[in-house]
JSON list of C-alpha atoms in Angstrom, two decimals:
[
{"chain": "A", "resi": 1, "resn": "VAL", "atom": "CA", "xyz": [-39.07, -10.31, -12.81]},
{"chain": "A", "resi": 2, "resn": "LYS", "atom": "CA", "xyz": [-38.60, -13.73, -11.19]},
{"chain": "A", "resi": 3, "resn": "GLU", "atom": "CA", "xyz": [-35.29, -14.19, -13.06]},
{"chain": "A", "resi": 4, "resn": "HIS", "atom": "CA", "xyz": [-34.09, -10.74, -11.92]},
{"chain": "A", "resi": 5, "resn": "GLN", "atom": "CA", "xyz": [-35.08, -11.49, -8.32]},
{"chain": "A", "resi": 6, "resn": "ALA", "atom": "CA", "xyz": [-33.20, -14.82, -8.47]},
{"chain": "A", "resi": 7, "resn": "ASN", "atom": "CA", "xyz": [-30.01, -13.04, -9.64]},
{"chain": "A", "resi": 8, "resn": "HIS", "atom": "CA", "xyz": [-30.38, -10.18, -7.12]},
{"chain": "A", "resi": 9, "resn": "PRO", "atom": "CA", "xyz": [-31.58, -11.51, -3.80]},
{"chain": "A", "resi": 10, "resn": "PRO", "atom": "CA", "xyz": [-32.79, -8.85, -1.35]},
{"chain": "A", "resi": 11, "resn": "LEU", "atom": "CA", "xyz": [-30.24, -7.43, 1.06]},
{"chain": "A", "resi": 12, "resn": "ARG", "atom": "CA", "xyz": [-30.41, -8.87, 4.52]},
{"chain": "A", "resi": 13, "resn": "PRO", "atom": "CA", "xyz": [-30.93, -6.42, 7.36]},
{"chain": "A", "resi": 14, "resn": "PHE", "atom": "CA", "xyz": [-27.84, -5.22, 9.27]},
{"chain": "A", "resi": 15, "resn": "THR", "atom": "CA", "xyz": [-27.43, -6.04, 12.90]},
{"chain": "A", "resi": 16, "resn": "ARG", "atom": "CA", "xyz": [-26.81, -3.12, 15.22]},
{"chain": "A", "resi": 17, "resn": "ASP", "atom": "CA", "xyz": [-23.19, -4.28, 15.75]},
{"chain": "A", "resi": 18, "resn": "GLU", "atom": "CA", "xyz": [-22.55, -4.40, 11.99]},
{"chain": "A", "resi": 19, "resn": "PHE", "atom": "CA", "xyz": [-24.03, -0.94, 11.59]},
{"chain": "A", "resi": 20, "resn": "ASP", "atom": "CA", "xyz": [-21.91, 0.47, 14.44]},
{"chain": "A", "resi": 21, "resn": "LYS", "atom": "CA", "xyz": [-18.77, -1.10, 12.95]},
{"chain": "A", "resi": 22, "resn": "LEU", "atom": "CA", "xyz": [-19.52, 0.45, 9.54]},
{"chain": "A", "resi": 23, "resn": "GLN", "atom": "CA", "xyz": [-20.00, 3.83, 11.24]},
{"chain": "A", "resi": 24, "resn": "VAL", "atom": "CA", "xyz": [-16.60, 3.50, 12.98]},
{"chain": "A", "resi": 25, "resn": "ASP", "atom": "CA", "xyz": [-14.95, 2.45, 9.68]},
{"chain": "A", "resi": 26, "resn": "LEU", "atom": "CA", "xyz": [-16.54, 5.44, 7.91]},
{"chain": "A", "resi": 27, "resn": "ALA", "atom": "CA", "xyz": [-15.31, 7.84, 10.60]},
{"chain": "A", "resi": 28, "resn": "GLY", "atom": "CA", "xyz": [-11.80, 6.39, 10.33]},
{"chain": "A", "resi": 29, "resn": "ALA", "atom": "CA", "xyz": [-11.83, 6.71, 6.55]},
{"chain": "A", "resi": 30, "resn": "ARG", "atom": "CA", "xyz": [-12.98, 10.35, 6.80]},
{"chain": "A", "resi": 31, "resn": "THR", "atom": "CA", "xyz": [-10.16, 11.12, 9.27]},
{"chain": "A", "resi": 32, "resn": "ALA", "atom": "CA", "xyz": [-7.58, 9.45, 7.00]},
{"chain": "A", "resi": 33, "resn": "LEU", "atom": "CA", "xyz": [-8.91, 11.38, 4.01]},
{"chain": "A", "resi": 34, "resn": "SER", "atom": "CA", "xyz": [-8.74, 14.64, 5.97]},
{"chain": "A", "resi": 35, "resn": "ASP", "atom": "CA", "xyz": [-5.11, 13.90, 6.94]},
{"chain": "A", "resi": 36, "resn": "LYS", "atom": "CA", "xyz": [-4.24, 13.24, 3.28]},
{"chain": "A", "resi": 37, "resn": "VAL", "atom": "CA", "xyz": [-5.87, 16.48, 2.18]},
{"chain": "A", "resi": 38, "resn": "ILE", "atom": "CA", "xyz": [-3.78, 18.38, 4.77]},
{"chain": "A", "resi": 39, "resn": "GLN", "atom": "CA", "xyz": [-0.60, 16.65, 3.50]},
{"chain": "A", "resi": 40, "resn": "VAL", "atom": "CA", "xyz": [-1.43, 17.54, -0.11]},
{"chain": "A", "resi": 41, "resn": "ASP", "atom": "CA", "xyz": [-2.05, 21.16, 0.90]},
{"chain": "A", "resi": 42, "resn": "GLU", "atom": "CA", "xyz": [1.31, 21.28, 2.72]},
{"chain": "A", "resi": 43, "resn": "GLN", "atom": "CA", "xyz": [3.08, 19.84, -0.33]},
{"chain": "A", "resi": 44, "resn": "ALA", "atom": "CA", "xyz": [1.39, 22.38, -2.60]},
{"chain": "A", "resi": 45, "resn": "LYS", "atom": "CA", "xyz": [2.54, 25.20, -0.31]},
{"chain": "A", "resi": 46, "resn": "LEU", "atom": "CA", "xyz": [6.09, 23.77, -0.31]},
{"chain": "A", "resi": 47, "resn": "ILE", "atom": "CA", "xyz": [6.12, 23.66, -4.12]},
{"chain": "A", "resi": 48, "resn": "GLU", "atom": "CA", "xyz": [4.89, 27.24, -4.33]},
{"chain": "A", "resi": 49, "resn": "ASP", "atom": "CA", "xyz": [7.56, 28.42, -1.88]},
{"chain": "A", "resi": 50, "resn": "LEU", "atom": "CA", "xyz": [10.27, 26.57, -3.82]},
{"chain": "A", "resi": 51, "resn": "LYS", "atom": "CA", "xyz": [9.12, 28.21, -7.07]},
{"chain": "A", "resi": 52, "resn": "LEU", "atom": "CA", "xyz": [9.76, 31.61, -5.52]},
{"chain": "A", "resi": 53, "resn": "THR", "atom": "CA", "xyz": [13.39, 30.85, -4.62]},
{"chain": "A", "resi": 54, "resn": "LYS", "atom": "CA", "xyz": [16.33, 31.99, -6.71]},
{"chain": "A", "resi": 55, "resn": "ASP", "atom": "CA", "xyz": [19.18, 29.72, -5.68]},
{"chain": "A", "resi": 56, "resn": "ALA", "atom": "CA", "xyz": [20.08, 26.48, -3.89]},
{"chain": "A", "resi": 57, "resn": "THR", "atom": "CA", "xyz": [20.68, 28.24, -0.56]},
{"chain": "A", "resi": 58, "resn": "GLN", "atom": "CA", "xyz": [17.13, 29.54, -0.56]},
{"chain": "A", "resi": 59, "resn": "VAL", "atom": "CA", "xyz": [15.85, 26.06, -1.46]},
{"chain": "A", "resi": 60, "resn": "GLN", "atom": "CA", "xyz": [17.65, 24.69, 1.63]},
{"chain": "A", "resi": 61, "resn": "GLU", "atom": "CA", "xyz": [16.04, 27.36, 3.80]},
{"chain": "A", "resi": 62, "resn": "VAL", "atom": "CA", "xyz": [12.57, 26.58, 2.42]},
{"chain": "A", "resi": 63, "resn": "LEU", "atom": "CA", "xyz": [13.07, 22.86, 2.97]},
{"chain": "A", "resi": 64, "resn": "LYS", "atom": "CA", "xyz": [14.12, 23.50, 6.57]},
{"chain": "A", "resi": 65, "resn": "ALA", "atom": "CA", "xyz": [11.13, 25.79, 7.12]},
{"chain": "A", "resi": 66, "resn": "HIS", "atom": "CA", "xyz": [8.83, 23.01, 5.93]},
{"chain": "A", "resi": 67, "resn": "ALA", "atom": "CA", "xyz": [10.67, 20.39, 8.00]},
{"chain": "A", "resi": 68, "resn": "VAL", "atom": "CA", "xyz": [11.50, 18.34, 4.90]},
{"chain": "A", "resi": 69, "resn": "SER", "atom": "CA", "xyz": [14.48, 16.01, 5.27]},
{"chain": "A", "resi": 70, "resn": "GLU", "atom": "CA", "xyz": [17.04, 17.46, 2.93]},
{"chain": "A", "resi": 71, "resn": "PRO", "atom": "CA", "xyz": [19.19, 15.32, 0.63]},
{"chain": "A", "resi": 72, "resn": "PHE", "atom": "CA", "xyz": [22.47, 16.46, 2.22]},
{"chain": "A", "resi": 73, "resn": "GLU", "atom": "CA", "xyz": [21.31, 15.16, 5.60]},
{"chain": "A", "resi": 74, "resn": "GLU", "atom": "CA", "xyz": [20.50, 11.85, 3.91]},
{"chain": "A", "resi": 75, "resn": "PHE", "atom": "CA", "xyz": [23.97, 11.92, 2.31]},
{"chain": "A", "resi": 76, "resn": "GLU", "atom": "CA", "xyz": [25.61, 12.49, 5.69]},
{"chain": "A", "resi": 77, "resn": "LYS", "atom": "CA", "xyz": [23.57, 9.70, 7.28]},
{"chain": "A", "resi": 78, "resn": "LEU", "atom": "CA", "xyz": [24.50, 7.16, 4.58]},
{"chain": "A", "resi": 79, "resn": "VAL", "atom": "CA", "xyz": [28.18, 8.16, 4.73]},
{"chain": "A", "resi": 80, "resn": "ALA", "atom": "CA", "xyz": [28.18, 7.78, 8.54]},
{"chain": "A", "resi": 81, "resn": "GLU", "atom": "CA", "xyz": [26.59, 4.32, 8.28]},
{"chain": "A", "resi": 82, "resn": "LEU", "atom": "CA", "xyz": [29.13, 3.22, 5.68]},
{"chain": "A", "resi": 83, "resn": "LYS", "atom": "CA", "xyz": [32.04, 4.59, 7.69]},
{"chain": "A", "resi": 84, "resn": "LYS", "atom": "CA", "xyz": [30.79, 2.67, 10.73]},
{"chain": "A", "resi": 85, "resn": "SER", "atom": "CA", "xyz": [30.48, -0.52, 8.67]},
{"chain": "A", "resi": 86, "resn": "PHE", "atom": "CA", "xyz": [33.99, -0.20, 7.24]},
{"chain": "A", "resi": 87, "resn": "ALA", "atom": "CA", "xyz": [35.43, 0.52, 10.70]},
{"chain": "A", "resi": 88, "resn": "GLN", "atom": "CA", "xyz": [34.64, -3.11, 11.61]},
{"chain": "A", "resi": 89, "resn": "PHE", "atom": "CA", "xyz": [37.13, -4.37, 9.02]},
{"chain": "A", "resi": 90, "resn": "ASP", "atom": "CA", "xyz": [40.83, -4.09, 8.40]},
{"chain": "A", "resi": 91, "resn": "ASN", "atom": "CA", "xyz": [41.62, -1.41, 5.79]},
{"chain": "A", "resi": 92, "resn": "VAL", "atom": "CA", "xyz": [42.64, -3.94, 3.12]},
{"chain": "A", "resi": 93, "resn": "VAL", "atom": "CA", "xyz": [39.36, -5.88, 3.54]},
{"chain": "A", "resi": 94, "resn": "SER", "atom": "CA", "xyz": [37.37, -2.65, 3.18]},
{"chain": "A", "resi": 95, "resn": "ALA", "atom": "CA", "xyz": [39.43, -1.81, 0.07]},
{"chain": "A", "resi": 96, "resn": "VAL", "atom": "CA", "xyz": [38.64, -5.23, -1.42]},
{"chain": "A", "resi": 97, "resn": "ILE", "atom": "CA", "xyz": [34.90, -4.72, -0.80]},
{"chain": "A", "resi": 98, "resn": "LEU", "atom": "CA", "xyz": [34.90, -1.24, -2.36]},
{"chain": "A", "resi": 99, "resn": "CYS", "atom": "CA", "xyz": [37.08, -2.16, -5.34]},
{"chain": "A", "resi": 100, "resn": "LYS", "atom": "CA", "xyz": [34.99, -5.22, -6.16]},
{"chain": "A", "resi": 101, "resn": "TYR", "atom": "CA", "xyz": [31.74, -3.27, -5.81]},
{"chain": "A", "resi": 102, "resn": "PHE", "atom": "CA", "xyz": [32.96, -0.53, -8.18]},
{"chain": "A", "resi": 103, "resn": "ASN", "atom": "CA", "xyz": [34.86, -2.93, -10.50]},
{"chain": "A", "resi": 104, "resn": "LYS", "atom": "CA", "xyz": [38.23, -1.38, -9.71]},
{"chain": "A", "resi": 105, "resn": "PRO", "atom": "CA", "xyz": [41.34, -3.51, -10.18]},
{"chain": "A", "resi": 106, "resn": "PHE", "atom": "CA", "xyz": [42.83, -4.43, -6.81]},
{"chain": "A", "resi": 107, "resn": "GLU", "atom": "CA", "xyz": [44.23, -7.68, -5.57]},
{"chain": "A", "resi": 108, "resn": "PRO", "atom": "CA", "xyz": [46.09, -7.43, -2.28]},
{"chain": "A", "resi": 109, "resn": "THR", "atom": "CA", "xyz": [49.51, -9.03, -2.31]},
{"chain": "A", "resi": 110, "resn": "TRP", "atom": "CA", "xyz": [49.41, -12.28, -0.39]},
{"chain": "A", "resi": 111, "resn": "ASP", "atom": "CA", "xyz": [52.74, -11.67, 1.34]},
{"chain": "A", "resi": 112, "resn": "ASP", "atom": "CA", "xyz": [51.72, -8.28, 2.74]},
{"chain": "A", "resi": 113, "resn": "TYR", "atom": "CA", "xyz": [48.08, -9.00, 3.66]},
{"chain": "A", "resi": 114, "resn": "GLN", "atom": "CA", "xyz": [47.86, -12.76, 4.23]},
{"chain": "A", "resi": 115, "resn": "LYS", "atom": "CA", "xyz": [46.85, -12.42, 7.88]},
{"chain": "A", "resi": 116, "resn": "GLU", "atom": "CA", "xyz": [44.09, -9.84, 7.23]},
{"chain": "A", "resi": 117, "resn": "VAL", "atom": "CA", "xyz": [42.65, -11.68, 4.21]},
{"chain": "A", "resi": 118, "resn": "GLN", "atom": "CA", "xyz": [42.69, -15.05, 5.98]},
{"chain": "A", "resi": 119, "resn": "ALA", "atom": "CA", "xyz": [40.91, -13.54, 9.00]},
{"chain": "A", "resi": 120, "resn": "ALA", "atom": "CA", "xyz": [38.23, -12.07, 6.71]},
{"chain": "A", "resi": 121, "resn": "ILE", "atom": "CA", "xyz": [37.83, -15.45, 4.97]},
{"chain": "A", "resi": 122, "resn": "ARG", "atom": "CA", "xyz": [37.55, -17.16, 8.35]},
{"chain": "A", "resi": 123, "resn": "ASP", "atom": "CA", "xyz": [34.89, -14.64, 9.46]},
{"chain": "A", "resi": 124, "resn": "GLU", "atom": "CA", "xyz": [33.12, -15.16, 6.11]},
{"chain": "A", "resi": 125, "resn": "ILE", "atom": "CA", "xyz": [33.41, -11.51, 5.15]},
{"chain": "A", "resi": 126, "resn": "LEU", "atom": "CA", "xyz": [35.37, -12.64, 2.09]},
{"chain": "A", "resi": 127, "resn": "THR", "atom": "CA", "xyz": [34.96, -15.89, 0.17]},
{"chain": "A", "resi": 128, "resn": "ASN", "atom": "CA", "xyz": [37.81, -18.38, -0.29]},
{"chain": "A", "resi": 129, "resn": "GLU", "atom": "CA", "xyz": [38.63, -16.51, -3.52]},
{"chain": "A", "resi": 130, "resn": "ALA", "atom": "CA", "xyz": [39.06, -13.27, -1.49]},
{"chain": "A", "resi": 131, "resn": "GLU", "atom": "CA", "xyz": [35.85, -11.82, -2.99]},
{"chain": "A", "resi": 132, "resn": "PRO", "atom": "CA", "xyz": [33.24, -10.01, -0.86]},
{"chain": "A", "resi": 133, "resn": "ASN", "atom": "CA", "xyz": [30.75, -12.49, 0.57]},
{"chain": "A", "resi": 134, "resn": "ASP", "atom": "CA", "xyz": [27.36, -11.12, -0.51]},
{"chain": "A", "resi": 135, "resn": "GLU", "atom": "CA", "xyz": [25.61, -13.47, 1.93]},
{"chain": "A", "resi": 136, "resn": "ASP", "atom": "CA", "xyz": [27.21, -11.70, 4.90]},
{"chain": "A", "resi": 137, "resn": "VAL", "atom": "CA", "xyz": [24.76, -9.22, 6.45]},
{"chain": "A", "resi": 138, "resn": "THR", "atom": "CA", "xyz": [27.35, -6.45, 6.84]},
{"chain": "A", "resi": 139, "resn": "VAL", "atom": "CA", "xyz": [28.62, -6.83, 3.27]},
{"chain": "A", "resi": 140, "resn": "SER", "atom": "CA", "xyz": [25.09, -6.85, 1.82]},
{"chain": "A", "resi": 141, "resn": "THR", "atom": "CA", "xyz": [24.21, -3.78, 3.93]},
{"chain": "A", "resi": 142, "resn": "ILE", "atom": "CA", "xyz": [27.32, -2.01, 2.63]},
{"chain": "A", "resi": 143, "resn": "HIS", "atom": "CA", "xyz": [26.32, -2.80, -0.95]},
{"chain": "A", "resi": 144, "resn": "SER", "atom": "CA", "xyz": [22.78, -1.57, -0.32]},
{"chain": "A", "resi": 145, "resn": "ASN", "atom": "CA", "xyz": [24.01, 1.66, 1.28]},
{"chain": "A", "resi": 146, "resn": "LEU", "atom": "CA", "xyz": [26.53, 2.26, -1.54]},
{"chain": "A", "resi": 147, "resn": "MET", "atom": "CA", "xyz": [23.71, 1.83, -4.06]},
{"chain": "A", "resi": 148, "resn": "SER", "atom": "CA", "xyz": [21.49, 4.24, -2.11]},
{"chain": "A", "resi": 149, "resn": "LEU", "atom": "CA", "xyz": [24.30, 6.78, -1.81]},
{"chain": "A", "resi": 150, "resn": "GLY", "atom": "CA", "xyz": [25.09, 6.67, -5.53]},
{"chain": "A", "resi": 151, "resn": "SER", "atom": "CA", "xyz": [21.42, 6.97, -6.43]},
{"chain": "A", "resi": 152, "resn": "LEU", "atom": "CA", "xyz": [20.92, 9.87, -4.01]},
{"chain": "A", "resi": 153, "resn": "MET", "atom": "CA", "xyz": [23.92, 11.79, -5.33]},
{"chain": "A", "resi": 154, "resn": "GLU", "atom": "CA", "xyz": [22.82, 11.23, -8.92]},
{"chain": "A", "resi": 155, "resn": "LYS", "atom": "CA", "xyz": [19.21, 12.21, -8.31]},
{"chain": "A", "resi": 156, "resn": "GLU", "atom": "CA", "xyz": [19.77, 15.12, -5.89]},
{"chain": "A", "resi": 157, "resn": "HIS", "atom": "CA", "xyz": [23.14, 16.47, -7.08]},
{"chain": "A", "resi": 158, "resn": "LYS", "atom": "CA", "xyz": [21.78, 19.99, -7.62]},
{"chain": "A", "resi": 159, "resn": "VAL", "atom": "CA", "xyz": [20.80, 20.21, -3.96]},
{"chain": "A", "resi": 160, "resn": "ILE", "atom": "CA", "xyz": [23.73, 18.22, -2.53]},
{"chain": "A", "resi": 161, "resn": "GLU", "atom": "CA", "xyz": [26.55, 20.01, -4.40]},
{"chain": "A", "resi": 162, "resn": "PRO", "atom": "CA", "xyz": [26.19, 23.48, -2.76]},
{"chain": "A", "resi": 163, "resn": "ALA", "atom": "CA", "xyz": [25.85, 21.96, 0.72]},
{"chain": "A", "resi": 164, "resn": "TYR", "atom": "CA", "xyz": [28.81, 19.64, 0.08]},
{"chain": "A", "resi": 165, "resn": "GLU", "atom": "CA", "xyz": [30.99, 22.54, -1.11]},
{"chain": "A", "resi": 166, "resn": "ALA", "atom": "CA", "xyz": [30.04, 24.60, 1.94]},
{"chain": "A", "resi": 167, "resn": "GLU", "atom": "CA", "xyz": [30.76, 21.69, 4.32]},
{"chain": "A", "resi": 168, "resn": "PHE", "atom": "CA", "xyz": [33.99, 20.37, 2.80]},
{"chain": "A", "resi": 169, "resn": "GLU", "atom": "CA", "xyz": [35.22, 23.43, 0.88]},
{"chain": "A", "resi": 170, "resn": "THR", "atom": "CA", "xyz": [35.65, 21.36, -2.26]},
{"chain": "A", "resi": 171, "resn": "THR", "atom": "CA", "xyz": [33.51, 20.15, -5.12]},
{"chain": "A", "resi": 172, "resn": "PRO", "atom": "CA", "xyz": [31.84, 16.77, -4.58]},
{"chain": "A", "resi": 173, "resn": "ILE", "atom": "CA", "xyz": [33.95, 13.70, -5.31]},
{"chain": "A", "resi": 174, "resn": "GLU", "atom": "CA", "xyz": [32.19, 10.78, -6.94]},
{"chain": "A", "resi": 175, "resn": "VAL", "atom": "CA", "xyz": [31.39, 7.83, -4.67]},
{"chain": "A", "resi": 176, "resn": "ARG", "atom": "CA", "xyz": [33.21, 5.41, -6.98]},
{"chain": "A", "resi": 177, "resn": "LYS", "atom": "CA", "xyz": [36.57, 7.18, -6.58]},
{"chain": "A", "resi": 178, "resn": "PRO", "atom": "CA", "xyz": [39.19, 6.10, -4.01]},
{"chain": "A", "resi": 179, "resn": "GLN", "atom": "CA", "xyz": [39.61, 9.76, -2.93]},
{"chain": "A", "resi": 180, "resn": "PHE", "atom": "CA", "xyz": [35.98, 9.71, -1.73]},
{"chain": "A", "resi": 181, "resn": "TRP", "atom": "CA", "xyz": [36.58, 6.46, 0.18]},
{"chain": "A", "resi": 182, "resn": "LEU", "atom": "CA", "xyz": [39.59, 7.90, 1.95]},
{"chain": "A", "resi": 183, "resn": "MET", "atom": "CA", "xyz": [37.94, 11.23, 2.72]},
{"chain": "A", "resi": 184, "resn": "HIS", "atom": "CA", "xyz": [34.57, 9.86, 3.91]},
{"chain": "A", "resi": 185, "resn": "PHE", "atom": "CA", "xyz": [35.11, 6.24, 4.96]},
{"chain": "A", "resi": 186, "resn": "GLY", "atom": "CA", "xyz": [38.75, 6.36, 6.06]},
{"chain": "A", "resi": 187, "resn": "VAL", "atom": "CA", "xyz": [39.56, 3.56, 3.59]},
{"chain": "A", "resi": 188, "resn": "SER", "atom": "CA", "xyz": [42.69, 3.74, 1.48]},
{"chain": "A", "resi": 189, "resn": "VAL", "atom": "CA", "xyz": [43.58, 1.36, -1.34]},
{"chain": "A", "resi": 190, "resn": "PRO", "atom": "CA", "xyz": [47.09, 0.00, -0.68]},
{"chain": "A", "resi": 191, "resn": "LYS", "atom": "CA", "xyz": [49.61, 0.46, -3.48]},
{"chain": "A", "resi": 192, "resn": "GLY", "atom": "CA", "xyz": [51.07, -2.55, -5.22]}
]
């Protein structure tokens, strides 16, 4: 018994302040748990409503009814952010960034774009080798947004495609294609 008592000393009494603090913590934990239970119930209802739908249009309506951010809205947001980022640069600089990111062959001719490339090198948007400078905040943000956009379109294509077709009256173009860049970012890859 003495050995057990040595290994398990008796609990010390709580002060009133400690007890009150534990009561407040318990009440906060119960509130948080209640909030989580409500969220789980809402998600379960959303899943049940989605199971009852027959096509992508109905899925969009259910998502709106449940105030869930739909993938097409996310698509539009990312495209708008990228378009805004590319608007800061000359077209040829934007083309260099996109082509390098997607491993597309493009090297601007020095005679035609010397001024634009040198300005981008001076501003540290491009490196001395006319490569995108990954340490530049805008360039790294562009890369991050392009990655997010590609991932979103791959993961949510079944939801995005019908909304895209309705909005643009064409089937979705892949993010890695220059037609997409021109249509959504206003960036064209110069010939030659």
